[in-house]
Coordinates of C-alpha atoms in Angstrom, one line a residue:
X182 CA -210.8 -41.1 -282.5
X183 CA -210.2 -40.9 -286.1
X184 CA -206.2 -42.2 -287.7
X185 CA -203.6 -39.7 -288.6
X186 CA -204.0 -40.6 -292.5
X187 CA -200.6 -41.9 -293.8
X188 CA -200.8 -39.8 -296.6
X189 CA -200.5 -37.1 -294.4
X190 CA -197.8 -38.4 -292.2
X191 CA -196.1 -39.0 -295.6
X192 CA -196.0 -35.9 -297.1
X193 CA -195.2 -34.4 -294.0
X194 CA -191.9 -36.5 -294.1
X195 CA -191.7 -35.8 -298.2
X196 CA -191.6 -32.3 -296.9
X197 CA -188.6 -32.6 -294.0
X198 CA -186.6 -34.5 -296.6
X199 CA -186.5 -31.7 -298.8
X200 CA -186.0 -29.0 -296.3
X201 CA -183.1 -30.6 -295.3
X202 CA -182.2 -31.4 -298.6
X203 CA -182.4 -27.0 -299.0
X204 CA -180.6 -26.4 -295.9
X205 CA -177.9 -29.2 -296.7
X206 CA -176.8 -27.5 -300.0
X207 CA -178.0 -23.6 -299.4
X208 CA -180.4 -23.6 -302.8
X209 CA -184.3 -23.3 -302.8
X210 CA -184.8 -24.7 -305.9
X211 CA -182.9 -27.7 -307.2
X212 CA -185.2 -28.5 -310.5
X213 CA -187.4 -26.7 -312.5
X214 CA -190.2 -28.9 -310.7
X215 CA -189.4 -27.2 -307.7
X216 CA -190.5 -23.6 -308.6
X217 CA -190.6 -23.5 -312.5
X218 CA -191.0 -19.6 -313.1
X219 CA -188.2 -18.9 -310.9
X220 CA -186.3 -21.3 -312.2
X221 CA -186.7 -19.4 -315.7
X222 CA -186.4 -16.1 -313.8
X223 CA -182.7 -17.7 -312.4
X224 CA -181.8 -19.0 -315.7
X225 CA -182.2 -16.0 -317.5
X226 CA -180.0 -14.0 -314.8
X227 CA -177.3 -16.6 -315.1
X228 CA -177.0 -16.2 -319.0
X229 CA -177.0 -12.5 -318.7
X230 CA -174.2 -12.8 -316.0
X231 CA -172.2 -15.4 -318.1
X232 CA -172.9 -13.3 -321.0
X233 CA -170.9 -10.0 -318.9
X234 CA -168.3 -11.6 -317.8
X235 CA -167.3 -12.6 -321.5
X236 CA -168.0 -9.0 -322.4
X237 CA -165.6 -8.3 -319.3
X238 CA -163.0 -10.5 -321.1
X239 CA -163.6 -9.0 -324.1
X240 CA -163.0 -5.5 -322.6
X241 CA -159.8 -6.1 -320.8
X242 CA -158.1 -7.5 -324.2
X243 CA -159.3 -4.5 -325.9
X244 CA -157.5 -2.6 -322.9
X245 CA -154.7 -4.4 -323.0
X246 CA -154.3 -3.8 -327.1
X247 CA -154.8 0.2 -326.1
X248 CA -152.0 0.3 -324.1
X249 CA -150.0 -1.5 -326.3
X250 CA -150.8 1.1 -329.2
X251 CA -149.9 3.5 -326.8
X252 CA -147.0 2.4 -326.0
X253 CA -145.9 2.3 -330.1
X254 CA -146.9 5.8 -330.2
X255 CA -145.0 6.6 -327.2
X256 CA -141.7 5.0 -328.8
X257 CA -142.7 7.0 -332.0
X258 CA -142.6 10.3 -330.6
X259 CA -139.6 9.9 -328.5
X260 CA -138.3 9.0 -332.1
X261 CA -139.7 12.0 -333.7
X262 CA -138.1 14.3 -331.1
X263 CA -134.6 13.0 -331.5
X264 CA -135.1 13.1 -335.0
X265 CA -136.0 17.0 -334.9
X266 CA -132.8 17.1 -332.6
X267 CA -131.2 16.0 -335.3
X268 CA -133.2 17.9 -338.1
X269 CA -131.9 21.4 -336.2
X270 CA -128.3 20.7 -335.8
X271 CA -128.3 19.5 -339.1
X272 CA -130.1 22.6 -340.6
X273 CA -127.0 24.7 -339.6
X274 CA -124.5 25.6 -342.7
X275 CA -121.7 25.3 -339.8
X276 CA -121.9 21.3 -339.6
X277 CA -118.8 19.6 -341.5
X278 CA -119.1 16.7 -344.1
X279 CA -118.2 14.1 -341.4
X280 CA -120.4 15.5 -338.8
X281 CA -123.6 15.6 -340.9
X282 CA -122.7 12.1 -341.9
X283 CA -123.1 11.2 -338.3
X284 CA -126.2 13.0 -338.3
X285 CA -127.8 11.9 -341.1
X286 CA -126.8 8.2 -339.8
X287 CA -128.4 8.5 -336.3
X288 CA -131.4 9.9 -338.2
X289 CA -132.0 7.0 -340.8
X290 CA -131.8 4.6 -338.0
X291 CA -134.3 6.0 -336.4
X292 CA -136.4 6.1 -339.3
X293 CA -136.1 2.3 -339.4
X294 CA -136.6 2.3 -335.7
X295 CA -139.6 3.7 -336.3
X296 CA -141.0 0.8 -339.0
X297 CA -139.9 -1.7 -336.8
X298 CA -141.6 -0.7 -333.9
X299 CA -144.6 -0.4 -335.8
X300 CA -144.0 -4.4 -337.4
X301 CA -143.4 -5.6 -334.2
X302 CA -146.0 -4.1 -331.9
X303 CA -149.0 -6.8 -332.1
X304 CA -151.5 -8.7 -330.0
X305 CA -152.2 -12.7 -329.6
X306 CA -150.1 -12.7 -332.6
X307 CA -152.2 -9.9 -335.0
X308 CA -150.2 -6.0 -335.4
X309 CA -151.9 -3.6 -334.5
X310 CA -150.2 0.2 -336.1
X311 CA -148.3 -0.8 -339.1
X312 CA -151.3 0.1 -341.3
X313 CA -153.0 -3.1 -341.7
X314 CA -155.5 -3.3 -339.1
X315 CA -157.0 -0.1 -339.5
X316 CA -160.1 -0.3 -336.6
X317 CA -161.2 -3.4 -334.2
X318 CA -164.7 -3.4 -332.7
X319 CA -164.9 -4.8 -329.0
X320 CA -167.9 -6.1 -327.8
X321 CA -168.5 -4.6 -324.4
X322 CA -171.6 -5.5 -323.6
X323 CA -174.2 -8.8 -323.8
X324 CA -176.2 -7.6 -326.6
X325 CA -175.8 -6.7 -330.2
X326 CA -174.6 -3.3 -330.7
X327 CA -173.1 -3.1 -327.4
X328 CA -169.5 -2.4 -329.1
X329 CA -166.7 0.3 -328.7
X330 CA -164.4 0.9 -332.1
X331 CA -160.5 1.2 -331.5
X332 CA -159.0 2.9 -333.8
X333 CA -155.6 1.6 -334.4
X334 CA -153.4 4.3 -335.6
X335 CA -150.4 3.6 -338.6
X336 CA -147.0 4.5 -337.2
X337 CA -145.0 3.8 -340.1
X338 CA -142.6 5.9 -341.2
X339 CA -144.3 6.0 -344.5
X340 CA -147.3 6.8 -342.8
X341 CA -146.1 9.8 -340.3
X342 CA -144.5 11.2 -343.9
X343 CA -140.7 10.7 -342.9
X344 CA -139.7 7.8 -345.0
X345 CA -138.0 10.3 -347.8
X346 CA -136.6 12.6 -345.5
X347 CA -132.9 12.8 -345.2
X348 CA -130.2 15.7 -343.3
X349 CA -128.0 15.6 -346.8
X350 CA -127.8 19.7 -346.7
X351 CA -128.9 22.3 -344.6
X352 CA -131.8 23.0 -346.5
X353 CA -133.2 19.6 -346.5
X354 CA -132.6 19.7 -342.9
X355 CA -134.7 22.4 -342.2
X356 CA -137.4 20.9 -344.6
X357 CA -137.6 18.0 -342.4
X358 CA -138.4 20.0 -338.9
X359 CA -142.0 20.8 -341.2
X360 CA -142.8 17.1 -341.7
X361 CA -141.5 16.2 -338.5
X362 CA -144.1 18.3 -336.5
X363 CA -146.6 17.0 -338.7
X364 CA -146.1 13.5 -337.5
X365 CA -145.2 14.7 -333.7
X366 CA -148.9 16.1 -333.8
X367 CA -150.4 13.1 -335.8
X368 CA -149.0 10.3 -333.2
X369 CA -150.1 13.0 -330.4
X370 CA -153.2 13.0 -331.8
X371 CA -153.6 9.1 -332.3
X372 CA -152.7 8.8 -328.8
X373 CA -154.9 11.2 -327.2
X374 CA -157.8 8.6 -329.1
X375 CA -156.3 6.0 -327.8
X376 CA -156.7 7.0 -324.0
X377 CA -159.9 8.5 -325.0
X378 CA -161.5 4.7 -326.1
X379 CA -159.4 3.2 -322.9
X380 CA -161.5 5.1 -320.6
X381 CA -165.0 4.6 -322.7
X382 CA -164.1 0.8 -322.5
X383 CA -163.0 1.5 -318.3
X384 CA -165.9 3.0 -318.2
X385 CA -168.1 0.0 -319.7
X386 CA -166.2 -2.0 -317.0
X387 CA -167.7 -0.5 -314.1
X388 CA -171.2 -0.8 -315.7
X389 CA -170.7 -4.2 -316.3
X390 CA -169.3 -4.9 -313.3
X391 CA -172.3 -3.6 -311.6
X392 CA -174.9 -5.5 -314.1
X393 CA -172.9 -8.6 -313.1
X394 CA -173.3 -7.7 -308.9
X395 CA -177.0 -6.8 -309.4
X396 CA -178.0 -10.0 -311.8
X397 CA -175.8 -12.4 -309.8
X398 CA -178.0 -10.6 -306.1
X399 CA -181.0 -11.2 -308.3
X400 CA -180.1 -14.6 -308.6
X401 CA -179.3 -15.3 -305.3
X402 CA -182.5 -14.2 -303.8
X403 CA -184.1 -17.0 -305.9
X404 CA -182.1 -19.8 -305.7
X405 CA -180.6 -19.6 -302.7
X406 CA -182.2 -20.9 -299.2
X407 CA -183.2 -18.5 -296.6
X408 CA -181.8 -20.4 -293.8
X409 CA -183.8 -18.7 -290.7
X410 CA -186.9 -19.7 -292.5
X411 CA -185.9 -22.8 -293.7
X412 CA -185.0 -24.3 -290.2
X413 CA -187.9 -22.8 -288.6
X414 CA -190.4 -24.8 -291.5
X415 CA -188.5 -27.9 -290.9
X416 CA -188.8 -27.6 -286.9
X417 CA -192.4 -27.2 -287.8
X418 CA -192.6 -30.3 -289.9
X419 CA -190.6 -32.4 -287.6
X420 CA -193.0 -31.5 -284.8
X421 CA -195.5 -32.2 -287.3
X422 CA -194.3 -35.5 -288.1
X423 CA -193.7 -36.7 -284.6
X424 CA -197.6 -35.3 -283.4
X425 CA -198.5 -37.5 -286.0
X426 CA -197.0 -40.4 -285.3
X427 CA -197.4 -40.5 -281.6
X428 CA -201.5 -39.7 -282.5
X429 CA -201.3 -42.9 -285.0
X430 CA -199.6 -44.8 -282.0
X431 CA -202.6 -43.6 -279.4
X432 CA -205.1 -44.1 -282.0
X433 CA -204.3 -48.0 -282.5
X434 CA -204.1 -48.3 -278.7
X435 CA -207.1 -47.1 -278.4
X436 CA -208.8 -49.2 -281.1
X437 CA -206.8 -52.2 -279.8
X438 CA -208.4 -51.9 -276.2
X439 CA -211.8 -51.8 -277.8
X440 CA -211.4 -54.8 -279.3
X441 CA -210.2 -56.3 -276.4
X442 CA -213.2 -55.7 -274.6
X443 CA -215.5 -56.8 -277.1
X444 CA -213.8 -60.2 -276.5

């Protein structure tokens, strides 16, 4: 009877240790010796799933600077419409002297409300509508080119054309109401843009999101264990390796009986 070669007997074992090694921590693969293309394959899906969920960051700050903009522009037009409020009674030859002083008051601080609003709206410390940012590119996506432009809109009152107005007389009053829907329509227009790039970069969310869900399943199909099979190929090697020992027992026996009765 030939003897269960030890090589055999120790590779069989090599391979137990290593199953259990895969079932004990849940991955397949735990170099690049194990299974090198698919440990390229995995490495290349982890990069491009790091690589989304920076663009993912990237993307929510740009949302979150959107909705501040918005929220300028919102404060702006509720500006703009007191201000008209103003620019009406104003326009009337009616008013006193003391009374279109009160207007004219009410309406110069909202002018300055209005350039302070715009100073003081910013993001991680940069303003965003007082004219000196002008447009800021968020990278949405892993690769080059995958950006969305935000337009940031200039809500000064320099900027909307009400700096120079005043209520002094009726007639620059009325004068006013012009200018003033000019920059009602300007800030209603930057904000429609503003919700328009909030949902292109909601949008890119949900694609990323689902880049991220299919790369990171991709992934897990190659460096994760497949349990069932894994315990069924190391029930199969343990039976291997205890058939092989018991035969290596039975095979000595045997040969140590010959020899005994050659003596």
């Amino acid at each position: 009877m030939d003897t269960v070669p030890v090589s055999t007997l120790s590779r069989t074992a090599f391979d137990a240790t290593h199953s259990l090694k895969r079932i004990g921590s849940g991955k397949s693969i735990h170099s690049a010796a194990d299974n090198p293309a698919a440990a390229a394959v995995a490495v290349g899906l982890e990069t491009a799933s790091s690589s989304e969920r920076a663009a993912q960051r990237n993307i929510n700050d740009g949302m979150s600077i959107l909705q501040t903009a918005d929220s300028a522009s919102g404060t702006a037009s509720d500006a703009l419409q007191r201000m008209r409020e103003l620019a009406v009674a104003a326009s009337s030859g009616t008013v006193s002297g003391d009374a279109r002083q009160a207007l004219q008051d009410e309406f110069s601080q909202l002018q300055q409300h209005i350039d302070d609003t715009a100073a003081r709206t910013e993001f991680a410390g940069q303003p965003l509508v007082d004219g000196t940012r002008g447009s800021i590119d968020v990278q949405a996506g892993r690769d080059m080119g995958d950006t969305v432009r935000m337009d940031m809109p200039d809500l000064t009152a320099g900027a909307l054309g009400i700096g120079g107005l005043d209520l002094s007389s009726s007639g620059n009053a009325q004068a006013a109401l012009d200018q003033i829907d000019t920059a009602l329509a300007d800030v209603s227009s930057a904000r429609s843009d503003l919700g328009a790039t909030h949902n292109r970069l909601a949008s890119a969310t949900h694609t990323g999101e689902s880049r991220i869900e299919a790369q990171t399943a991709s992934e897990s199909r190659i460096m994760d264990t497949d349990m069932a099979k894994e315990v069924s190929t190391l029930a199969n090697l343990q039976l291997q390796t205890k058939a092989g020992v018991a035969a290596a027992v039975q095979s000595r026996n045997i040969q140590r009986t010959a020899v005994l009765g050659l003596l």
